[in-house]
């Protein structure tokens, strides 16, 4: 049999039968040529037929095709024999095509995943403002607060420090951030796939978020435009914005923005604020070890802040130095020097209490200049030396004797005679409590309010030598008493004020009218609401330390009213003057004659009265003690021709102290402070010292009821007994009638 030329050229020999059936005598059933059906797998069919042809050539002629292929089974055997031998190579080809199919489907799935990710990115990007309108937000203004001499006191504002251009920083400072936060910063385009993969691996191993994988550009995008929440949506937006930043800005511009915006802990935003806060110097002047510490803080600013954990901050700085050395930013010798001199916290150059001043400045700034155009410099009236002295005087006294007197807090305000605040301490410790007890708190002034009562009486025609009786008094059930529960009888007003006699003060208030007393206090500078009732004579209406000190200034300057101020000028960063104080105020509020009378009477408080512990050798000084009911508040307000200072002590919850009065601890604090404040000031007499009334009414120590010079009288709070009844009983008939008794009997229903 000849070899067929093709699959369909195979001819059946006589005697052979097609697999589809046999006719008689082995002839074809139909007499026609048998049809061979092609296989679905052409390649496999071809191989089967080729194998059959090869077998046909090898076998002897005359052997029937049926015997060769059927093996006794006819066409079925032929089919099974030929195709069965082709199964092995077919299995090998199926493995190849299975791998190909897997790759194909993986490619398709990857393509769809890419489409899905692209759609998700596009969706999140659609939530952002249009890129063509997107702008880097302006850096919030920084307020630099200076002393009267230009010395820096504090910085305020959202960022807490001024921006410093990258070119003005030492080269190793920005390199420290690149080394520890984003070593491929100058190579990537906003996203660092290697860094991201490393972070993902670390997070998977630890099963928690340990590394972020964000580049510096991504961190900047988050700080500029996004919130701090850790969500997938925010992360996608962060990436989109990082790509935009990389396209819009150069690498150095991005690094400049980053260094002046990133958070360093302890309220410090930006490298300048952090350097000032931790090292008390500009970022322009930090050492290598300090630069390494700053770079290390941004990883966990709250936990690593050196004010909270200095050792942890130093350890982190060592890792930064190692990274800088590894990347060739610094030499081995530089690292050795930095490690031998680790960064430490600098002592603050200003007292802790400056915080009270800075907060007060910020509260007022809007009313002076409105919306800030940018960074501004505020020059104040504060004297740093006096501020430190005032704080030390208060805190030392409280530390040594606060427990003894049951006093937990205090405040000090010191003004010059034109109203400039030279020192202001709003509490024992600003770090512990930022509540400003000098400006915000309102407390009862007690007897330190009495000068307004006596001034009103003088303006109604009385003089320092006018006699009024110190004796029991009752007004419709109200019975004010002296601290000693003793009475001196008829006394001159000068003596009554020096010894803080409550009954005389109440009689004067009734004589001139409580409304007149309130009007006088408001005229001199009290701004709080005052209740015009008889108890106003004993200081039962609440005032602040600042306004009480301000109301005493007219006694010190000759009768000119003032408005207390701490801001002297405001300038922009470009030097443009935004505000400059001009002299202004209510003008004259006390006639010079009455100023002289009041100063002479209030001098006696320090010489013979309740304020004798408030000594100020070599100076004409005057003042008044004050103690509220149940010893809740203790005051001393005193002055010279140069300065007025008020001291308050008490507790924030208004709980009674252990008999702290204006005559003891406040007077001692005032004395300590004023001695330092007047050390280098030229001597000056109090206004009106030469007035004709100045020599009148001098107390005689031989007079009954007056204390000898060696005995210092103390002051207690006013004892107020009973309520106001509808009617008060008539006075006893055996008591001598005086002018004030006649007034009380006639117009107020008598007293007992």
PDB file of C-alpha atoms in Angstrom, residues 231-515:
ATOM      1  CA  UNK A 231      -8.330  56.573  56.595  1.00  0.00           C
ATOM      2  CA  UNK A 232      -7.859  55.024  53.168  1.00  0.00           C
ATOM      3  CA  UNK A 233      -9.715  57.914  51.549  1.00  0.00           C
ATOM      4  CA  UNK A 234      -7.460  60.503  53.170  1.00  0.00           C
ATOM      5  CA  UNK A 235      -4.370  58.514  52.130  1.00  0.00           C
ATOM      6  CA  UNK A 236      -5.421  58.556  48.483  1.00  0.00           C
ATOM      7  CA  UNK A 237      -6.079  62.296  48.609  1.00  0.00           C
ATOM      8  CA  UNK A 238      -2.690  62.740  50.250  1.00  0.00           C
ATOM      9  CA  UNK A 239      -1.026  60.936  47.338  1.00  0.00           C
ATOM     10  CA  UNK A 240      -2.865  63.022  44.745  1.00  0.00           C
ATOM     11  CA  UNK A 241      -1.844  66.234  46.500  1.00  0.00           C
ATOM     12  CA  UNK A 242       1.747  65.034  46.859  1.00  0.00           C
ATOM     13  CA  UNK A 243       1.956  64.499  43.100  1.00  0.00           C
ATOM     14  CA  UNK A 244       0.564  68.002  42.583  1.00  0.00           C
ATOM     15  CA  UNK A 245       3.126  69.492  44.974  1.00  0.00           C
ATOM     16  CA  UNK A 246       5.985  67.706  43.226  1.00  0.00           C
ATOM     17  CA  UNK A 247       4.828  69.079  39.896  1.00  0.00           C
ATOM     18  CA  UNK A 248       4.321  72.636  41.139  1.00  0.00           C
ATOM     19  CA  UNK A 249       7.348  73.128  43.410  1.00  0.00           C
ATOM     20  CA  UNK A 250      11.013  72.280  43.427  1.00  0.00           C
ATOM     21  CA  UNK A 251      12.413  69.873  46.002  1.00  0.00           C
ATOM     22  CA  UNK A 252      13.965  72.702  48.014  1.00  0.00           C
ATOM     23  CA  UNK A 253      10.708  74.641  47.998  1.00  0.00           C
ATOM     24  CA  UNK A 254       8.884  71.575  49.277  1.00  0.00           C
ATOM     25  CA  UNK A 255      11.483  71.107  52.009  1.00  0.00           C
ATOM     26  CA  UNK A 256      11.216  74.793  52.940  1.00  0.00           C
ATOM     27  CA  UNK A 257       7.441  74.504  53.314  1.00  0.00           C
ATOM     28  CA  UNK A 258       7.770  71.295  55.301  1.00  0.00           C
ATOM     29  CA  UNK A 259      10.282  72.616  57.838  1.00  0.00           C
ATOM     30  CA  UNK A 260       8.165  75.690  58.542  1.00  0.00           C
ATOM     31  CA  UNK A 261       4.875  73.786  58.975  1.00  0.00           C
ATOM     32  CA  UNK A 262       5.582  70.462  60.659  1.00  0.00           C
ATOM     33  CA  UNK A 263       4.622  69.893  64.312  1.00  0.00           C
ATOM     34  CA  UNK A 264       7.394  69.422  66.890  1.00  0.00           C
ATOM     35  CA  UNK A 265       5.347  68.901  70.032  1.00  0.00           C
ATOM     36  CA  UNK A 266       4.626  71.164  72.989  1.00  0.00           C
ATOM     37  CA  UNK A 267       2.596  73.522  70.814  1.00  0.00           C
ATOM     38  CA  UNK A 268       5.527  74.309  68.495  1.00  0.00           C
ATOM     39  CA  UNK A 269       4.795  74.350  64.746  1.00  0.00           C
ATOM     40  CA  UNK A 270       7.737  75.006  62.471  1.00  0.00           C
ATOM     41  CA  UNK A 271      11.429  74.572  63.079  1.00  0.00           C
ATOM     42  CA  UNK A 272      11.898  78.120  64.386  1.00  0.00           C
ATOM     43  CA  UNK A 273       9.238  77.784  67.077  1.00  0.00           C
ATOM     44  CA  UNK A 274      10.673  74.425  68.120  1.00  0.00           C
ATOM     45  CA  UNK A 275      14.222  75.765  68.373  1.00  0.00           C
ATOM     46  CA  UNK A 276      13.042  78.692  70.472  1.00  0.00           C
ATOM     47  CA  UNK A 277      10.897  76.473  72.680  1.00  0.00           C
ATOM     48  CA  UNK A 278      13.467  73.770  73.387  1.00  0.00           C
ATOM     49  CA  UNK A 279      16.834  75.473  72.969  1.00  0.00           C
ATOM     50  CA  UNK A 280      16.005  79.154  73.484  1.00  0.00           C
ATOM     51  CA  UNK A 281      17.654  80.085  70.201  1.00  0.00           C
ATOM     52  CA  UNK A 282      16.814  80.591  66.557  1.00  0.00           C
ATOM     53  CA  UNK A 283      16.823  77.617  64.202  1.00  0.00           C
ATOM     54  CA  UNK A 284      19.547  79.494  62.338  1.00  0.00           C
ATOM     55  CA  UNK A 285      21.925  78.797  65.227  1.00  0.00           C
ATOM     56  CA  UNK A 286      21.198  75.217  66.287  1.00  0.00           C
ATOM     57  CA  UNK A 287      24.067  72.759  66.654  1.00  0.00           C
ATOM     58  CA  UNK A 288      24.256  69.404  64.861  1.00  0.00           C
ATOM     59  CA  UNK A 289      23.034  67.517  67.932  1.00  0.00           C
ATOM     60  CA  UNK A 290      20.127  69.952  68.297  1.00  0.00           C
ATOM     61  CA  UNK A 291      19.282  69.621  64.596  1.00  0.00           C
ATOM     62  CA  UNK A 292      19.244  65.827  64.983  1.00  0.00           C
ATOM     63  CA  UNK A 293      16.893  66.082  67.951  1.00  0.00           C
ATOM     64  CA  UNK A 294      14.504  68.350  66.044  1.00  0.00           C
ATOM     65  CA  UNK A 295      14.472  65.958  63.090  1.00  0.00           C
ATOM     66  CA  UNK A 296      13.758  63.048  65.393  1.00  0.00           C
ATOM     67  CA  UNK A 297      10.748  64.691  67.019  1.00  0.00           C
ATOM     68  CA  UNK A 298       8.433  64.697  63.999  1.00  0.00           C
ATOM     69  CA  UNK A 299       8.040  60.906  64.154  1.00  0.00           C
ATOM     70  CA  UNK A 300       6.133  61.147  67.451  1.00  0.00           C
ATOM     71  CA  UNK A 301       6.162  64.773  68.648  1.00  0.00           C
ATOM     72  CA  UNK A 302       3.930  64.328  71.687  1.00  0.00           C
ATOM     73  CA  UNK A 303       5.814  61.301  72.997  1.00  0.00           C
ATOM     74  CA  UNK A 304       9.338  62.442  72.121  1.00  0.00           C
ATOM     75  CA  UNK A 305       9.107  66.118  73.131  1.00  0.00           C
ATOM     76  CA  UNK A 306      12.195  66.756  75.281  1.00  0.00           C
ATOM     77  CA  UNK A 307      10.096  68.636  77.802  1.00  0.00           C
ATOM     78  CA  UNK A 308       8.294  65.349  78.402  1.00  0.00           C
ATOM     79  CA  UNK A 309      10.983  62.692  77.790  1.00  0.00           C
ATOM     80  CA  UNK A 310      14.454  64.102  77.255  1.00  0.00           C
ATOM     81  CA  UNK A 311      16.145  60.676  77.252  1.00  0.00           C
ATOM     82  CA  UNK A 312      13.862  59.364  74.504  1.00  0.00           C
ATOM     83  CA  UNK A 313      14.458  62.503  72.444  1.00  0.00           C
ATOM     84  CA  UNK A 314      18.235  62.095  72.789  1.00  0.00           C
ATOM     85  CA  UNK A 315      18.087  58.418  71.805  1.00  0.00           C
ATOM     86  CA  UNK A 316      16.091  59.292  68.728  1.00  0.00           C
ATOM     87  CA  UNK A 317      18.618  62.021  67.865  1.00  0.00           C
ATOM     88  CA  UNK A 318      21.379  59.396  67.931  1.00  0.00           C
ATOM     89  CA  UNK A 319      19.484  57.378  65.295  1.00  0.00           C
ATOM     90  CA  UNK A 320      19.237  60.502  63.156  1.00  0.00           C
ATOM     91  CA  UNK A 321      22.986  61.073  63.428  1.00  0.00           C
ATOM     92  CA  UNK A 322      23.666  57.470  62.403  1.00  0.00           C
ATOM     93  CA  UNK A 323      21.414  57.873  59.358  1.00  0.00           C
ATOM     94  CA  UNK A 324      23.149  61.113  58.385  1.00  0.00           C
ATOM     95  CA  UNK A 325      26.552  59.455  58.618  1.00  0.00           C
ATOM     96  CA  UNK A 326      25.379  56.437  56.605  1.00  0.00           C
ATOM     97  CA  UNK A 327      24.159  58.667  53.793  1.00  0.00           C
ATOM     98  CA  UNK A 328      27.254  60.824  53.792  1.00  0.00           C
ATOM     99  CA  UNK A 329      25.661  64.029  55.028  1.00  0.00           C
ATOM    100  CA  UNK A 330      28.124  64.405  57.910  1.00  0.00           C
ATOM    101  CA  UNK A 331      31.560  63.066  58.681  1.00  0.00           C
ATOM    102  CA  UNK A 332      32.498  60.552  61.336  1.00  0.00           C
ATOM    103  CA  UNK A 333      34.227  63.259  63.369  1.00  0.00           C
ATOM    104  CA  UNK A 334      31.142  65.491  63.310  1.00  0.00           C
ATOM    105  CA  UNK A 335      29.014  62.650  64.598  1.00  0.00           C
ATOM    106  CA  UNK A 336      31.473  61.906  67.405  1.00  0.00           C
ATOM    107  CA  UNK A 337      31.364  65.534  68.539  1.00  0.00           C
ATOM    108  CA  UNK A 338      27.568  65.616  68.401  1.00  0.00           C
ATOM    109  CA  UNK A 339      27.280  62.381  70.398  1.00  0.00           C
ATOM    110  CA  UNK A 340      29.650  63.714  73.050  1.00  0.00           C
ATOM    111  CA  UNK A 341      27.521  66.853  73.421  1.00  0.00           C
ATOM    112  CA  UNK A 342      23.876  65.759  73.235  1.00  0.00           C
ATOM    113  CA  UNK A 343      21.186  68.398  72.975  1.00  0.00           C
ATOM    114  CA  UNK A 344      19.558  69.464  76.240  1.00  0.00           C
ATOM    115  CA  UNK A 345      16.740  71.784  77.183  1.00  0.00           C
ATOM    116  CA  UNK A 346      17.702  75.398  77.718  1.00  0.00           C
ATOM    117  CA  UNK A 347      16.471  77.308  80.721  1.00  0.00           C
ATOM    118  CA  UNK A 348      13.728  79.752  79.740  1.00  0.00           C
ATOM    119  CA  UNK A 349      15.017  83.271  79.248  1.00  0.00           C
ATOM    120  CA  UNK A 350      11.757  84.767  80.494  1.00  0.00           C
ATOM    121  CA  UNK A 351       9.763  84.001  83.632  1.00  0.00           C
ATOM    122  CA  UNK A 352       6.957  81.476  83.481  1.00  0.00           C
ATOM    123  CA  UNK A 353       4.440  84.210  84.277  1.00  0.00           C
ATOM    124  CA  UNK A 354       5.060  85.874  80.889  1.00  0.00           C
ATOM    125  CA  UNK A 355       2.436  83.443  79.649  1.00  0.00           C
ATOM    126  CA  UNK A 356      -0.236  85.487  81.441  1.00  0.00           C
ATOM    127  CA  UNK A 357       0.980  88.642  79.728  1.00  0.00           C
ATOM    128  CA  UNK A 358       1.149  86.990  76.302  1.00  0.00           C
ATOM    129  CA  UNK A 359      -2.384  85.630  76.601  1.00  0.00           C
ATOM    130  CA  UNK A 360      -3.676  89.037  77.658  1.00  0.00           C
ATOM    131  CA  UNK A 361      -1.929  90.659  74.691  1.00  0.00           C
ATOM    132  CA  UNK A 362      -3.546  88.193  72.299  1.00  0.00           C
ATOM    133  CA  UNK A 363      -6.968  88.854  73.816  1.00  0.00           C
ATOM    134  CA  UNK A 364      -6.631  92.554  72.981  1.00  0.00           C
ATOM    135  CA  UNK A 365      -4.741  92.462  69.691  1.00  0.00           C
ATOM    136  CA  UNK A 366      -7.767  92.192  67.405  1.00  0.00           C
ATOM    137  CA  UNK A 367      -9.254  95.383  68.840  1.00  0.00           C
ATOM    138  CA  UNK A 368      -6.017  97.244  68.036  1.00  0.00           C
ATOM    139  CA  UNK A 369      -5.241  96.080  64.485  1.00  0.00           C
ATOM    140  CA  UNK A 370      -8.119  93.850  63.380  1.00  0.00           C
ATOM    141  CA  UNK A 371      -7.256  90.893  61.154  1.00  0.00           C
ATOM    142  CA  UNK A 372      -3.514  90.372  61.122  1.00  0.00           C
ATOM    143  CA  UNK A 373      -1.975  90.935  57.680  1.00  0.00           C
ATOM    144  CA  UNK A 374       0.855  88.526  58.458  1.00  0.00           C
ATOM    145  CA  UNK A 375       3.541  88.149  61.114  1.00  0.00           C
ATOM    146  CA  UNK A 376       3.562  91.065  63.551  1.00  0.00           C
ATOM    147  CA  UNK A 377       5.779  92.350  66.336  1.00  0.00           C
ATOM    148  CA  UNK A 378       4.068  93.653  69.462  1.00  0.00           C
ATOM    149  CA  UNK A 379       6.113  95.823  71.767  1.00  0.00           C
ATOM    150  CA  UNK A 380       4.704  95.851  75.273  1.00  0.00           C
ATOM    151  CA  UNK A 381       5.305  97.940  78.372  1.00  0.00           C
ATOM    152  CA  UNK A 382       6.563  94.954  80.405  1.00  0.00           C
ATOM    153  CA  UNK A 383       9.887  95.248  82.215  1.00  0.00           C
ATOM    154  CA  UNK A 384      11.409  91.721  82.281  1.00  0.00           C
ATOM    155  CA  UNK A 385      13.309  92.415  85.496  1.00  0.00           C
ATOM    156  CA  UNK A 386      10.199  93.611  87.306  1.00  0.00           C
ATOM    157  CA  UNK A 387       8.197  90.717  85.890  1.00  0.00           C
ATOM    158  CA  UNK A 388      10.728  88.254  87.261  1.00  0.00           C
ATOM    159  CA  UNK A 389      10.779  90.067  90.612  1.00  0.00           C
ATOM    160  CA  UNK A 390       7.003  90.079  90.886  1.00  0.00           C
ATOM    161  CA  UNK A 391       6.809  86.366  90.105  1.00  0.00           C
ATOM    162  CA  UNK A 392       9.581  85.498  92.552  1.00  0.00           C
ATOM    163  CA  UNK A 393       8.043  87.637  95.303  1.00  0.00           C
ATOM    164  CA  UNK A 394       4.695  85.885  94.931  1.00  0.00           C
ATOM    165  CA  UNK A 395       5.847  82.296  94.449  1.00  0.00           C
ATOM    166  CA  UNK A 396       8.493  82.421  97.182  1.00  0.00           C
ATOM    167  CA  UNK A 397       5.976  83.768  99.691  1.00  0.00           C
ATOM    168  CA  UNK A 398       3.424  81.112  98.766  1.00  0.00           C
ATOM    169  CA  UNK A 399       6.010  78.338  98.853  1.00  0.00           C
ATOM    170  CA  UNK A 400       7.203  79.365 102.291  1.00  0.00           C
ATOM    171  CA  UNK A 401       4.015  80.523 103.994  1.00  0.00           C
ATOM    172  CA  UNK A 402       1.133  79.536 101.720  1.00  0.00           C
ATOM    173  CA  UNK A 403       0.360  76.390 103.703  1.00  0.00           C
ATOM    174  CA  UNK A 404       0.558  78.285 106.981  1.00  0.00           C
ATOM    175  CA  UNK A 405      -2.064  80.775 105.828  1.00  0.00           C
ATOM    176  CA  UNK A 406      -4.093  78.310 103.764  1.00  0.00           C
ATOM    177  CA  UNK A 407      -3.479  80.258 100.558  1.00  0.00           C
ATOM    178  CA  UNK A 408      -3.098  78.540  97.199  1.00  0.00           C
ATOM    179  CA  UNK A 409      -3.078  81.363  94.666  1.00  0.00           C
ATOM    180  CA  UNK A 410      -2.167  84.974  94.159  1.00  0.00           C
ATOM    181  CA  UNK A 411      -1.774  87.770  91.639  1.00  0.00           C
ATOM    182  CA  UNK A 412       0.352  90.876  91.251  1.00  0.00           C
ATOM    183  CA  UNK A 413      -0.144  93.925  89.001  1.00  0.00           C
ATOM    184  CA  UNK A 414       2.287  96.817  88.821  1.00  0.00           C
ATOM    185  CA  UNK A 415       1.730 100.020  86.783  1.00  0.00           C
ATOM    186  CA  UNK A 416       3.614 103.234  86.315  1.00  0.00           C
ATOM    187  CA  UNK A 417       1.791 106.517  86.824  1.00  0.00           C
ATOM    188  CA  UNK A 418       0.606 106.840  83.219  1.00  0.00           C
ATOM    189  CA  UNK A 419      -1.048 103.395  83.260  1.00  0.00           C
ATOM    190  CA  UNK A 420       1.658 101.283  81.589  1.00  0.00           C
ATOM    191  CA  UNK A 421       1.702  97.764  83.007  1.00  0.00           C
ATOM    192  CA  UNK A 422       5.270  96.987  84.077  1.00  0.00           C
ATOM    193  CA  UNK A 423       4.597  93.565  85.579  1.00  0.00           C
ATOM    194  CA  UNK A 424       1.582  91.262  85.669  1.00  0.00           C
ATOM    195  CA  UNK A 425       1.462  87.855  87.358  1.00  0.00           C
ATOM    196  CA  UNK A 426      -1.836  86.034  86.991  1.00  0.00           C
ATOM    197  CA  UNK A 427      -1.189  83.085  89.263  1.00  0.00           C
ATOM    198  CA  UNK A 428       1.244  80.934  91.129  1.00  0.00           C
ATOM    199  CA  UNK A 429       2.347  78.984  88.024  1.00  0.00           C
ATOM    200  CA  UNK A 430       1.332  79.499  84.417  1.00  0.00           C
ATOM    201  CA  UNK A 431       2.376  75.958  83.544  1.00  0.00           C
ATOM    202  CA  UNK A 432      -0.046  74.570  86.134  1.00  0.00           C
ATOM    203  CA  UNK A 433      -2.914  76.983  85.451  1.00  0.00           C
ATOM    204  CA  UNK A 434      -3.382  79.505  82.643  1.00  0.00           C
ATOM    205  CA  UNK A 435      -6.332  81.225  84.337  1.00  0.00           C
ATOM    206  CA  UNK A 436      -5.437  84.892  84.704  1.00  0.00           C
ATOM    207  CA  UNK A 437      -6.350  85.953  88.231  1.00  0.00           C
ATOM    208  CA  UNK A 438      -4.945  89.426  87.675  1.00  0.00           C
ATOM    209  CA  UNK A 439      -7.220  90.325  84.749  1.00  0.00           C
ATOM    210  CA  UNK A 440     -10.095  87.882  84.539  1.00  0.00           C
ATOM    211  CA  UNK A 441     -10.932  87.002  88.139  1.00  0.00           C
ATOM    212  CA  UNK A 442     -13.251  89.205  90.203  1.00  0.00           C
ATOM    213  CA  UNK A 443     -12.911  89.148  93.998  1.00  0.00           C
ATOM    214  CA  UNK A 444     -14.162  91.230  96.925  1.00  0.00           C
ATOM    215  CA  UNK A 445     -11.598  93.952  97.733  1.00  0.00           C
ATOM    216  CA  UNK A 446     -12.606  94.365 101.365  1.00  0.00           C
ATOM    217  CA  UNK A 447     -11.161  97.446 103.051  1.00  0.00           C
ATOM    218  CA  UNK A 448      -8.916  98.243 100.083  1.00  0.00           C
ATOM    219  CA  UNK A 449     -12.075  99.788  98.596  1.00  0.00           C
ATOM    220  CA  UNK A 450     -12.398 102.309 101.446  1.00  0.00           C
ATOM    221  CA  UNK A 451     -10.297 105.086  99.837  1.00  0.00           C
ATOM    222  CA  UNK A 452     -13.157 105.705  97.394  1.00  0.00           C
ATOM    223  CA  UNK A 453     -15.523 106.144 100.325  1.00  0.00           C
ATOM    224  CA  UNK A 454     -13.199 108.623 102.051  1.00  0.00           C
ATOM    225  CA  UNK A 455     -12.481 110.519  98.825  1.00  0.00           C
ATOM    226  CA  UNK A 456     -16.215 110.937  98.283  1.00  0.00           C
ATOM    227  CA  UNK A 457     -16.530 112.270 101.840  1.00  0.00           C
ATOM    228  CA  UNK A 458     -13.701 114.769 101.284  1.00  0.00           C
ATOM    229  CA  UNK A 459     -15.343 115.968  98.089  1.00  0.00           C
ATOM    230  CA  UNK A 460     -18.539 116.508 100.101  1.00  0.00           C
ATOM    231  CA  UNK A 461     -16.720 118.918 102.390  1.00  0.00           C
ATOM    232  CA  UNK A 462     -15.092 116.783 105.087  1.00  0.00           C
ATOM    233  CA  UNK A 463     -11.381 116.936 105.885  1.00  0.00           C
ATOM    234  CA  UNK A 464      -8.827 114.439 107.270  1.00  0.00           C
ATOM    235  CA  UNK A 465      -9.383 115.877 110.750  1.00  0.00           C
ATOM    236  CA  UNK A 466     -13.172 115.641 110.636  1.00  0.00           C
ATOM    237  CA  UNK A 467     -14.397 113.599 113.605  1.00  0.00           C
ATOM    238  CA  UNK A 468     -16.658 110.621 113.231  1.00  0.00           C
ATOM    239  CA  UNK A 469     -17.571 108.086 115.874  1.00  0.00           C
ATOM    240  CA  UNK A 470     -16.282 104.582 115.921  1.00  0.00           C
ATOM    241  CA  UNK A 471     -19.028 102.661 117.701  1.00  0.00           C
ATOM    242  CA  UNK A 472     -21.609  99.908 117.199  1.00  0.00           C
ATOM    243  CA  UNK A 473     -24.064 100.498 114.412  1.00  0.00           C
ATOM    244  CA  UNK A 474     -27.120  98.637 113.202  1.00  0.00           C
ATOM    245  CA  UNK A 475     -29.013  99.256 109.986  1.00  0.00           C
ATOM    246  CA  UNK A 476     -32.229  97.289 109.720  1.00  0.00           C
ATOM    247  CA  UNK A 477     -30.632  94.171 111.186  1.00  0.00           C
ATOM    248  CA  UNK A 478     -27.187  94.635 109.607  1.00  0.00           C
ATOM    249  CA  UNK A 479     -24.491  95.181 112.236  1.00  0.00           C
ATOM    250  CA  UNK A 480     -21.019  95.824 110.789  1.00  0.00           C
ATOM    251  CA  UNK A 481     -18.267  95.506 113.376  1.00  0.00           C
ATOM    252  CA  UNK A 482     -14.559  96.209 113.656  1.00  0.00           C
ATOM    253  CA  UNK A 483     -12.110  93.341 113.509  1.00  0.00           C
ATOM    254  CA  UNK A 484     -11.217  93.677 117.183  1.00  0.00           C
ATOM    255  CA  UNK A 485     -14.881  94.016 118.221  1.00  0.00           C
ATOM    256  CA  UNK A 486     -13.699  97.120 120.096  1.00  0.00           C
ATOM    257  CA  UNK A 487     -14.515 100.764 119.405  1.00  0.00           C
ATOM    258  CA  UNK A 488     -12.476 103.905 119.835  1.00  0.00           C
ATOM    259  CA  UNK A 489     -15.263 106.439 120.055  1.00  0.00           C
ATOM    260  CA  UNK A 490     -14.794 109.772 118.259  1.00  0.00           C
ATOM    261  CA  UNK A 491     -11.832 109.612 115.862  1.00  0.00           C
ATOM    262  CA  UNK A 492     -10.537 111.775 112.994  1.00  0.00           C
ATOM    263  CA  UNK A 493     -11.030 110.388 109.511  1.00  0.00           C
ATOM    264  CA  UNK A 494      -7.299 110.063 109.024  1.00  0.00           C
ATOM    265  CA  UNK A 495      -7.019 107.694 111.952  1.00  0.00           C
ATOM    266  CA  UNK A 496     -10.156 105.800 110.991  1.00  0.00           C
ATOM    267  CA  UNK A 497      -8.767 105.080 107.505  1.00  0.00           C
ATOM    268  CA  UNK A 498      -5.293 104.152 108.739  1.00  0.00           C
ATOM    269  CA  UNK A 499      -6.734 101.666 111.228  1.00  0.00           C
ATOM    270  CA  UNK A 500      -9.443 100.483 108.806  1.00  0.00           C
ATOM    271  CA  UNK A 501     -12.351 101.082 111.183  1.00  0.00           C
ATOM    272  CA  UNK A 502     -15.413  99.516 109.581  1.00  0.00           C
ATOM    273  CA  UNK A 503     -18.060 101.431 111.457  1.00  0.00           C
ATOM    274  CA  UNK A 504     -16.673 104.814 110.412  1.00  0.00           C
ATOM    275  CA  UNK A 505     -16.493 103.735 106.773  1.00  0.00           C
ATOM    276  CA  UNK A 506     -20.134 102.605 106.847  1.00  0.00           C
ATOM    277  CA  UNK A 507     -21.219 105.878 108.445  1.00  0.00           C
ATOM    278  CA  UNK A 508     -19.426 107.865 105.760  1.00  0.00           C
ATOM    279  CA  UNK A 509     -21.033 105.801 103.003  1.00  0.00           C
ATOM    280  CA  UNK A 510     -24.423 106.449 104.493  1.00  0.00           C
ATOM    281  CA  UNK A 511     -23.647 110.114 104.910  1.00  0.00           C
ATOM    282  CA  UNK A 512     -22.581 110.709 101.311  1.00  0.00           C
ATOM    283  CA  UNK A 513     -24.809 108.013  99.803  1.00  0.00           C
ATOM    284  CA  UNK A 514     -23.739 104.632  98.337  1.00  0.00           C
ATOM    285  CA  UNK A 515     -24.479 105.847  94.808  1.00  0.00           C
TER     286      UNK A 515
END
